[in-house]
mmCIF file of C-alpha atoms in Angstrom:
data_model
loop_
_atom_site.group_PDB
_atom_site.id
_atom_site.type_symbol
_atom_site.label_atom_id
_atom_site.label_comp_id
_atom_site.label_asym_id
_atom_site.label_seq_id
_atom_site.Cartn_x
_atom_site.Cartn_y
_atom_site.Cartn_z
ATOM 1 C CA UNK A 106 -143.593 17.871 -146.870
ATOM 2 C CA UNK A 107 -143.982 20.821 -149.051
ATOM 3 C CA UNK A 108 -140.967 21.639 -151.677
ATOM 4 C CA UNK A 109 -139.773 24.337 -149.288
ATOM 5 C CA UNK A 110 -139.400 22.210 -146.081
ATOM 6 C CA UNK A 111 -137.478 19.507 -148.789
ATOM 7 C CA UNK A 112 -135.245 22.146 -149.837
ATOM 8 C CA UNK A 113 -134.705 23.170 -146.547
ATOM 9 C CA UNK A 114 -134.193 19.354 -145.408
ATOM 10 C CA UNK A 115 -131.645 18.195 -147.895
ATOM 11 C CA UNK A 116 -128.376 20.188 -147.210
ATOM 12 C CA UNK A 117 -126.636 22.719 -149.706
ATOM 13 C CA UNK A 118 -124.601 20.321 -152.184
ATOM 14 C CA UNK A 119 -120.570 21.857 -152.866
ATOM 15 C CA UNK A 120 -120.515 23.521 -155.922
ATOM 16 C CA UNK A 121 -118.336 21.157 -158.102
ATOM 17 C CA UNK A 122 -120.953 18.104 -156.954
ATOM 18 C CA UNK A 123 -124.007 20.941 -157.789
ATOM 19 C CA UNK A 124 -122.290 21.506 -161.025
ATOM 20 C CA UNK A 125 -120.610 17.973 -162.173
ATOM 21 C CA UNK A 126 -124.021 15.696 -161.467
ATOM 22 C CA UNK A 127 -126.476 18.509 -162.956
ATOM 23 C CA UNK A 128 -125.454 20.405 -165.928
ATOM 24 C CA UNK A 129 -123.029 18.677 -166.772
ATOM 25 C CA UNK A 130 -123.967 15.180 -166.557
ATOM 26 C CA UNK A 131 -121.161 12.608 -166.234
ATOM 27 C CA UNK A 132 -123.908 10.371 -167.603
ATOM 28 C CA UNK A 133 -123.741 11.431 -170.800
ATOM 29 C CA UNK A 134 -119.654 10.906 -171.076
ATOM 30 C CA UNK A 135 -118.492 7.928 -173.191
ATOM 31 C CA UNK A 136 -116.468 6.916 -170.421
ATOM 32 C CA UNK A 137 -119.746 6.087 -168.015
ATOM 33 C CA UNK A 138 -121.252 3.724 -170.751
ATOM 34 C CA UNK A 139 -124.734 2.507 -170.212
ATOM 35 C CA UNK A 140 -125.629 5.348 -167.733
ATOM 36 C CA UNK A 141 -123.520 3.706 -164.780
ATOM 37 C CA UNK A 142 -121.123 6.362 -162.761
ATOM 38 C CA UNK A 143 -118.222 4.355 -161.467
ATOM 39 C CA UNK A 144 -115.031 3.015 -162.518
ATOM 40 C CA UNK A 145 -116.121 -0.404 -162.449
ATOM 41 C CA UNK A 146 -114.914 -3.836 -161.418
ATOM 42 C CA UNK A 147 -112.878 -5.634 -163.772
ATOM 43 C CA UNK A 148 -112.077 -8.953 -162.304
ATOM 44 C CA UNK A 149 -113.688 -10.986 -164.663
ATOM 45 C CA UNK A 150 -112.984 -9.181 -167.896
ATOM 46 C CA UNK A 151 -109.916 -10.399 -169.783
ATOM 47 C CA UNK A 152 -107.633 -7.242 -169.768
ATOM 48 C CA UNK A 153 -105.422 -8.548 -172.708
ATOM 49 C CA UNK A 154 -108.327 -8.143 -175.062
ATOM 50 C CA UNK A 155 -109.411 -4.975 -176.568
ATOM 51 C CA UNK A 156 -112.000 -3.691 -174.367
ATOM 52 C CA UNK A 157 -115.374 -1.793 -175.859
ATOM 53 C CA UNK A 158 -118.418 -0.976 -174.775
ATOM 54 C CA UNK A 159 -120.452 -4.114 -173.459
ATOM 55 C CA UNK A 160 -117.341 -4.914 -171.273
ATOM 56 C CA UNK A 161 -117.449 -1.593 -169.934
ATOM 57 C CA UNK A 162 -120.867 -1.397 -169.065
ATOM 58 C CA UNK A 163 -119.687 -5.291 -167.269
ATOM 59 C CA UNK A 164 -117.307 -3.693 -165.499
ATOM 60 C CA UNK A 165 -119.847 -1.167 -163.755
ATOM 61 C CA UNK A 166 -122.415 -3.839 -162.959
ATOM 62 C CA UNK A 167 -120.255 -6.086 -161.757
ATOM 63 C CA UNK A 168 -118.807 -3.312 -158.970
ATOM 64 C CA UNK A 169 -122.513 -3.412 -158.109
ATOM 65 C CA UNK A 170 -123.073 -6.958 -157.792
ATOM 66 C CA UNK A 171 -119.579 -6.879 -156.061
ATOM 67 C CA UNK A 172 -121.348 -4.607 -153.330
ATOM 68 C CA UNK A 173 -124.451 -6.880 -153.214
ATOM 69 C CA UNK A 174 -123.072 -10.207 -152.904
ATOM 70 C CA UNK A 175 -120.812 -8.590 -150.023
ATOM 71 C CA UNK A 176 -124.526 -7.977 -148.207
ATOM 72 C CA UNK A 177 -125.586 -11.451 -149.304
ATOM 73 C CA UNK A 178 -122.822 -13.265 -147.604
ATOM 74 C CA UNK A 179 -124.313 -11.680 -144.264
ATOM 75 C CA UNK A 180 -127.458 -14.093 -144.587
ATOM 76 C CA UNK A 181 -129.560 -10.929 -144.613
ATOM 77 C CA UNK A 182 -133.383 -12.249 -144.976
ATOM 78 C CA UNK A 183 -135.007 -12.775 -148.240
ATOM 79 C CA UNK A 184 -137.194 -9.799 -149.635
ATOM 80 C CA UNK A 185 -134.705 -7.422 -148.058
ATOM 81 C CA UNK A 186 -135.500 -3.918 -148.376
ATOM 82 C CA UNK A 187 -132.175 -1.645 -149.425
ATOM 83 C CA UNK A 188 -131.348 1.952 -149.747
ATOM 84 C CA UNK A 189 -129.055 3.200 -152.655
ATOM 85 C CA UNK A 190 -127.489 6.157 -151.004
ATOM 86 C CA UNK A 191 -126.055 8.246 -153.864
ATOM 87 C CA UNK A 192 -127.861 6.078 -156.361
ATOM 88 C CA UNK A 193 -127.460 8.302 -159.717
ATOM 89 C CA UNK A 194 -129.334 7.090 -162.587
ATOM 90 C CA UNK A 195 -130.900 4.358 -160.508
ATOM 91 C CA UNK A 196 -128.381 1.721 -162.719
ATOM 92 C CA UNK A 197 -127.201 -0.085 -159.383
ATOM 93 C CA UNK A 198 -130.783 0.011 -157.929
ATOM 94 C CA UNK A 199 -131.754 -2.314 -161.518
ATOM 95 C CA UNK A 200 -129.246 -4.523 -160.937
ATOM 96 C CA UNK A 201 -130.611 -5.091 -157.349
ATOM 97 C CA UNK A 202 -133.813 -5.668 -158.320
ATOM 98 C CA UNK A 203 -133.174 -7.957 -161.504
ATOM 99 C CA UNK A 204 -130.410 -10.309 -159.813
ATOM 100 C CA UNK A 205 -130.961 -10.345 -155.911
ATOM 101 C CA UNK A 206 -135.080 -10.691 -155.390
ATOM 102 C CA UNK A 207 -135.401 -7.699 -152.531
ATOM 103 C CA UNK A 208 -139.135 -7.090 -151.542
ATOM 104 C CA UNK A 209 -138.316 -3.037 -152.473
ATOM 105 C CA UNK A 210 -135.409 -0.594 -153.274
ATOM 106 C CA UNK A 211 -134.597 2.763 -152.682
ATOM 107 C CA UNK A 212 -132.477 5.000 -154.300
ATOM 108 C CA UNK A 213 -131.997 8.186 -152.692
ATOM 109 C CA UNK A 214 -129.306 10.678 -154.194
ATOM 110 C CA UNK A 215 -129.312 14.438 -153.268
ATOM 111 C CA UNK A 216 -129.741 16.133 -156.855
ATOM 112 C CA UNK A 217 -132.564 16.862 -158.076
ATOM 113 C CA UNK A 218 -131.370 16.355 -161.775
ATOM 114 C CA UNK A 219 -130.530 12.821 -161.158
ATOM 115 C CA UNK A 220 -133.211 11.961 -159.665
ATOM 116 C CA UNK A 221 -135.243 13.573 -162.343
ATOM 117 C CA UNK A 222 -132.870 10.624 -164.894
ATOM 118 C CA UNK A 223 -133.264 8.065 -162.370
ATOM 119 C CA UNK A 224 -137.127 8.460 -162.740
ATOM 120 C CA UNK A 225 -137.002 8.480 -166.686
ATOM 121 C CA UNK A 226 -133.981 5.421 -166.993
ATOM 122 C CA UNK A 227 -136.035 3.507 -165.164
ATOM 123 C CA UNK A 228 -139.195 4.415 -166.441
ATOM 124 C CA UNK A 229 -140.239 0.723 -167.329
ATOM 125 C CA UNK A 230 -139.174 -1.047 -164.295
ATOM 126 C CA UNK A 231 -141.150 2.008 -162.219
ATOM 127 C CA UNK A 232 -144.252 1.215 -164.609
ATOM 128 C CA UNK A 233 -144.097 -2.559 -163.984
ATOM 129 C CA UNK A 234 -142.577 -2.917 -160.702
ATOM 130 C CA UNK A 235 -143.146 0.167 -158.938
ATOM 131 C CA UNK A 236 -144.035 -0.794 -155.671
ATOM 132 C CA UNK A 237 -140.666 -2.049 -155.060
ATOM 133 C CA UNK A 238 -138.851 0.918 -156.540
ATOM 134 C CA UNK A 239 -138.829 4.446 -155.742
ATOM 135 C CA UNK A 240 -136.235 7.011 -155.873
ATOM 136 C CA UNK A 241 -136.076 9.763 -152.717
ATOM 137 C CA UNK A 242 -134.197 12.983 -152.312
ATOM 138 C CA UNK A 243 -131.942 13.006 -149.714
ATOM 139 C CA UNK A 244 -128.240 13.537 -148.202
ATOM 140 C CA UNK A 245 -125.781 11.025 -146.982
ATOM 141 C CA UNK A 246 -126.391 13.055 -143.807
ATOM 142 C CA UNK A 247 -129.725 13.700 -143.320
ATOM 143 C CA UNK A 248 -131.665 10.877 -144.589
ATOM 144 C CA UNK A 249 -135.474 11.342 -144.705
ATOM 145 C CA UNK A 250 -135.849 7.866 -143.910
ATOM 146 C CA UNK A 251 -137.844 5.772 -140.715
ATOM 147 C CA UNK A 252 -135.137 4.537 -137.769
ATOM 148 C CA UNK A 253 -135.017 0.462 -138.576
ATOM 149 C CA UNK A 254 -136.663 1.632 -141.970
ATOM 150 C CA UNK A 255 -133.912 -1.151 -144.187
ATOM 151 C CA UNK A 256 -132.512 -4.381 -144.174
ATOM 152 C CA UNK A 257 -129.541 -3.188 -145.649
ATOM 153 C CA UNK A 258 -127.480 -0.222 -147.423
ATOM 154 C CA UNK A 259 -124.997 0.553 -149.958
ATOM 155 C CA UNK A 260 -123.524 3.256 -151.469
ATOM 156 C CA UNK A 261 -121.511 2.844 -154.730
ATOM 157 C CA UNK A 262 -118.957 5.157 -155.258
ATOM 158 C CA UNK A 263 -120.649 8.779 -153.841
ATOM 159 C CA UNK A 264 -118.403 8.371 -150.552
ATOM 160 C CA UNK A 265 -115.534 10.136 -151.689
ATOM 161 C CA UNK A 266 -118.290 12.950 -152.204
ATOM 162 C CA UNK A 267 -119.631 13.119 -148.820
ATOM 163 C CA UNK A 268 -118.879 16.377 -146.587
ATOM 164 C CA UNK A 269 -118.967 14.523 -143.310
ATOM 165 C CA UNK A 270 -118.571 10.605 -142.616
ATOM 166 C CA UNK A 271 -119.382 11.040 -139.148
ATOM 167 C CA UNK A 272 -122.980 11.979 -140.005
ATOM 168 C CA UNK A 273 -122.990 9.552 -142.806
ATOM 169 C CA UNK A 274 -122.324 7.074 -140.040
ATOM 170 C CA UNK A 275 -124.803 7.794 -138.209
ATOM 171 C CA UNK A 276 -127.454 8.241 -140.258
ATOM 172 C CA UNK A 277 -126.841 4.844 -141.802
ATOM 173 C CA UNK A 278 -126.399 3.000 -138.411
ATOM 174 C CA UNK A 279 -130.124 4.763 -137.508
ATOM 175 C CA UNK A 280 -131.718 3.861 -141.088
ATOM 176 C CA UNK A 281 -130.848 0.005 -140.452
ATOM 177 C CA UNK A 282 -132.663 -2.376 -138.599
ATOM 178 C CA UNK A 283 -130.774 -4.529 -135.617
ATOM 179 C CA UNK A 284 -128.925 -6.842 -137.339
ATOM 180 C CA UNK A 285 -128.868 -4.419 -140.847
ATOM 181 C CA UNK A 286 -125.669 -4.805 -142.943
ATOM 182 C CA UNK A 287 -124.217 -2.443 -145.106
ATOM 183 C CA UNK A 288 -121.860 -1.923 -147.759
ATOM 184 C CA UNK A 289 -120.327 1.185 -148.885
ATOM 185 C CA UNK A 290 -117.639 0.880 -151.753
ATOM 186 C CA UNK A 291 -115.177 4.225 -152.891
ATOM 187 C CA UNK A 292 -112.025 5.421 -153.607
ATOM 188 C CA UNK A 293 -109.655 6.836 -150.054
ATOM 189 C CA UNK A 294 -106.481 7.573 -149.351
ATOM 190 C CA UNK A 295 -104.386 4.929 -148.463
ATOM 191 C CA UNK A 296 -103.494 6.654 -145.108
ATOM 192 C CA UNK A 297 -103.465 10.040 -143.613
ATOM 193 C CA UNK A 298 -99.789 10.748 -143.994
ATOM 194 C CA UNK A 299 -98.360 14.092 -144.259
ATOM 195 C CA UNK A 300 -99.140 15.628 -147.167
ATOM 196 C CA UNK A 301 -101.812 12.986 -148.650
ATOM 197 C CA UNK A 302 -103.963 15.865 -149.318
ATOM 198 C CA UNK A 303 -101.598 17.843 -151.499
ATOM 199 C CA UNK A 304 -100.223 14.967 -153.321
ATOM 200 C CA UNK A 305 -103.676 13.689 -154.570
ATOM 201 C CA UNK A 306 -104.665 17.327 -155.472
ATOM 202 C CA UNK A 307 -101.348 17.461 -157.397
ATOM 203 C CA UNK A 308 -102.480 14.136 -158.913
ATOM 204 C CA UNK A 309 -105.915 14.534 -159.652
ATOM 205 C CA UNK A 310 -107.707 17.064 -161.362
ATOM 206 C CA UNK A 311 -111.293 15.990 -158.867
ATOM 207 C CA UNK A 312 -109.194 16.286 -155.779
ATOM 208 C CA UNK A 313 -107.849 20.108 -157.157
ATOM 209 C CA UNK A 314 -111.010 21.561 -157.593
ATOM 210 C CA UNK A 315 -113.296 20.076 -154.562
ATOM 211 C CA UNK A 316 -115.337 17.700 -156.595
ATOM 212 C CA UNK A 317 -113.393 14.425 -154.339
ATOM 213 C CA UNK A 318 -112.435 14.803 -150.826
ATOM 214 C CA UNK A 319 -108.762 13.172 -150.091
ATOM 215 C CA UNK A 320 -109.359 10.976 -146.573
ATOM 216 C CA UNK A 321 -108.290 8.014 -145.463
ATOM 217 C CA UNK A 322 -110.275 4.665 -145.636
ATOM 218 C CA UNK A 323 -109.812 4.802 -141.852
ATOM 219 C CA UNK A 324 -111.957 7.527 -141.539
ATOM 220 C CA UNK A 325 -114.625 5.863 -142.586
ATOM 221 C CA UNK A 326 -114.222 2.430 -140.645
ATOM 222 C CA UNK A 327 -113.578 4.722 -137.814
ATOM 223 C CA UNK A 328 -117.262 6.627 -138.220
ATOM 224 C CA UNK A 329 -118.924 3.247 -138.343
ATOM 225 C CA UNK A 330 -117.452 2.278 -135.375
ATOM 226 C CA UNK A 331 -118.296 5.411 -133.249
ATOM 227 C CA UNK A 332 -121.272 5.032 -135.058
ATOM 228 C CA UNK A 333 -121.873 2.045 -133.020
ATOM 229 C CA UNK A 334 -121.575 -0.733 -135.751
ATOM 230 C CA UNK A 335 -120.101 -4.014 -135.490
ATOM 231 C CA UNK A 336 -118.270 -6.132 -137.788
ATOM 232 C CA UNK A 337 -116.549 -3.345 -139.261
ATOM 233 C CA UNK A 338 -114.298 -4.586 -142.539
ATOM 234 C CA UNK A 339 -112.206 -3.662 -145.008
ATOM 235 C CA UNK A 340 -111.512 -4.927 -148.550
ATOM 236 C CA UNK A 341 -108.804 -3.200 -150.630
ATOM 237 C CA UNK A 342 -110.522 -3.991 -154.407
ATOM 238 C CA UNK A 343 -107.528 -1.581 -156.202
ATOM 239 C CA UNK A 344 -106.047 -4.816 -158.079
ATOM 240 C CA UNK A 345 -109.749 -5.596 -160.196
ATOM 241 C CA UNK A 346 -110.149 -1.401 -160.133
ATOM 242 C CA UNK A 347 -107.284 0.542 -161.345
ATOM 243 C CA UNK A 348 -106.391 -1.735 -164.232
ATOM 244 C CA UNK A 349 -109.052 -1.909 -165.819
ATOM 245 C CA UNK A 350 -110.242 1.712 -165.689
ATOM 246 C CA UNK A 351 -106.968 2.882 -166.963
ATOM 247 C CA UNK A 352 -107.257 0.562 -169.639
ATOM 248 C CA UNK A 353 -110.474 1.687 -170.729
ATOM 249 C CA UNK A 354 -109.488 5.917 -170.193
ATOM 250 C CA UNK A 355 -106.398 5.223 -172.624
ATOM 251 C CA UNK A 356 -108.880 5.475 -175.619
ATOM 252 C CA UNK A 357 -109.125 9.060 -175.087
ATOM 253 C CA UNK A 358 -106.453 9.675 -172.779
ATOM 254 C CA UNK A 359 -102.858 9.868 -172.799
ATOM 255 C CA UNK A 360 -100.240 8.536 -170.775
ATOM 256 C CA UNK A 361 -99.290 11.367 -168.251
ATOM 257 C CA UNK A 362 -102.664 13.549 -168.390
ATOM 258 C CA UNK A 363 -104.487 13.879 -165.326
ATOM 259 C CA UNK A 364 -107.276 10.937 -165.758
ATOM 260 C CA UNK A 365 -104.235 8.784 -166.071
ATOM 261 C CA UNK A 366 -103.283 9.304 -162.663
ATOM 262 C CA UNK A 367 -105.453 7.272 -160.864
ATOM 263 C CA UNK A 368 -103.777 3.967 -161.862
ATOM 264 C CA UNK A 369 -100.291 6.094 -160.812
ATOM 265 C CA UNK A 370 -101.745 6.877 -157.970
ATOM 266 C CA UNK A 371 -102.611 3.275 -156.948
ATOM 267 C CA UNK A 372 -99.091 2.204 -157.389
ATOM 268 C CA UNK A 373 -97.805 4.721 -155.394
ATOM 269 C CA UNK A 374 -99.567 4.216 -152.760
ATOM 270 C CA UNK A 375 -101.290 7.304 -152.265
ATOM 271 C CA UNK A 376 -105.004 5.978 -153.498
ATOM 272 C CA UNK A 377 -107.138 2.675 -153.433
ATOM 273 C CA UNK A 378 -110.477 1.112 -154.069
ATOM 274 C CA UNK A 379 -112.170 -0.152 -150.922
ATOM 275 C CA UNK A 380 -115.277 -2.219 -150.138
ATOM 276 C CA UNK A 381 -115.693 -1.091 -146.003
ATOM 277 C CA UNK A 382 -118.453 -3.563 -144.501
ATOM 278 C CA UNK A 383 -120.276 -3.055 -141.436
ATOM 279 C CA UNK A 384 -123.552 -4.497 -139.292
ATOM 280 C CA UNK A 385 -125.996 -2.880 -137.072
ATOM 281 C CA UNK A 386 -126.214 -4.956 -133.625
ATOM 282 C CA UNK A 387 -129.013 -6.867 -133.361
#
């Protein structure tokens, strides 16, 4: 495929994603430590401590392993082969390979500029272990991936990014093979009540200006379903979330700005943190 049928292929990104992942590179912020973009999962770090950097950067590999151990209690088949939808900096797709023994990931994300910092962040595991690594362009809709083509998929917080769940569905119910798993882990709505959308935009700064999409968790259960997957679950992970996170943003900032809002947000029940599970039939 020439560089003109891949442009053509991957869909037009929204401008805030365009802009947000490229030049300005949440990568580089002090508040995604150790190259990681997520909020992390802080069940296991002691919240009445000061928290700095290494816990921080435990916090984001532990929402990871979170993800993964999620696809491990399916008794999916050693050597599995798994696609990193909206993989970033290729942190998540590390951890995989480190901790869980698959025969290959991929990480697929659909900028071009983090895929270009995937390929240099992990320019040592790609030199030692590259055949069970690579890094693809490619949408959450349009996957340029083989029908059966993975044992399993997850996608660690790039959901609340995604234009369409429907095709997201789909795409991931044809990219798994019978009896596939996956395991996609974001940030929804609580519901769709009246007004949801305007009271997270009034919220949330990411909401506001089209970088987030406000929808329910629902939603996406819902797609997998139509989708034609089985064993479709959902975990509410807000408690080892929201904490946490807010704990860390209050070194830089205060009570009542907009960052802060996602923990207010939580306890008003307008936003959570969701693990939504789901298997291809076999």
């Amino acid at each position: 495929m020439t560089d003109d049928d891949m442009r053509q292929a991957v869909p037009a990104m929204g401008p805030m994603v365009e802009q947000t992942y490229g030049p300005v590179d949440l990568s580089r912020e002090p508040i995604f430590a150790g190259g990681f973009i997520n909020f992390g999962y802080w069940r296991d770090i002691d919240l009445d401590r000061p928290v700095g950097e290494p816990e921080r950067v435990r916090s984001q590999e532990d929402l990871y392993r979170h993800v993964l151990d999620s696809l491990a209690a399916a008794e999916l088949p050693e050597h599995s082969r798994i696609l990193d939808v909206g993989c970033g900096l290729g942190m998540g797709c590390a951890v995989a390979l480190r901790e869980y023994g698959p025969a290959a990931v991929t990480g697929m994300d659909i900028h071009p500029d983090q895929l270009e910092r995937a390929r240099d962040a992990q320019a040592g595991l790609l030199a030692t272990d590259g055949e069970r690594l690579r890094f693809v362009r490619g949408a959450a809709e349009r996957m340029p991936m083989a029908d059966g083509e993975f044992d399993a998929l997850i996608s660690v917080e790039a959901a609340q990014h995604f234009p369409d769940l429907e095709a997201f569905a789909a795409e991931a119910a044809r990219v798994l093979r019978p009896g596939g798993r996956l395991a996609v882990t974001s940030f929804f709505t609580v519901d769709d009540a009246p007004g949801r959308t305007e009271e997270s935009a009034r919220l949330l700064e990411t909401y506001a200006n089209g970088l987030d999409i406000a929808r329910p968790v629902q939603a996406l259960a819902d797609a997998f379903t139509a989708a034609g997957l089985k064993r479709v679950h959902v975990e509410s992970i807000g408690s080892d979330v929201w904490p946490g996170w807010d704990l860390w943003l209050a070194q830089w900032w205060a009570p009542g700005t907009w960052p802060r809002n996602f923990l207010r947000a939580y306890e008003d029940h307008v936003l959570d943190y969701y693990v939504v599970t789901a298997t291809r039939s076999a």
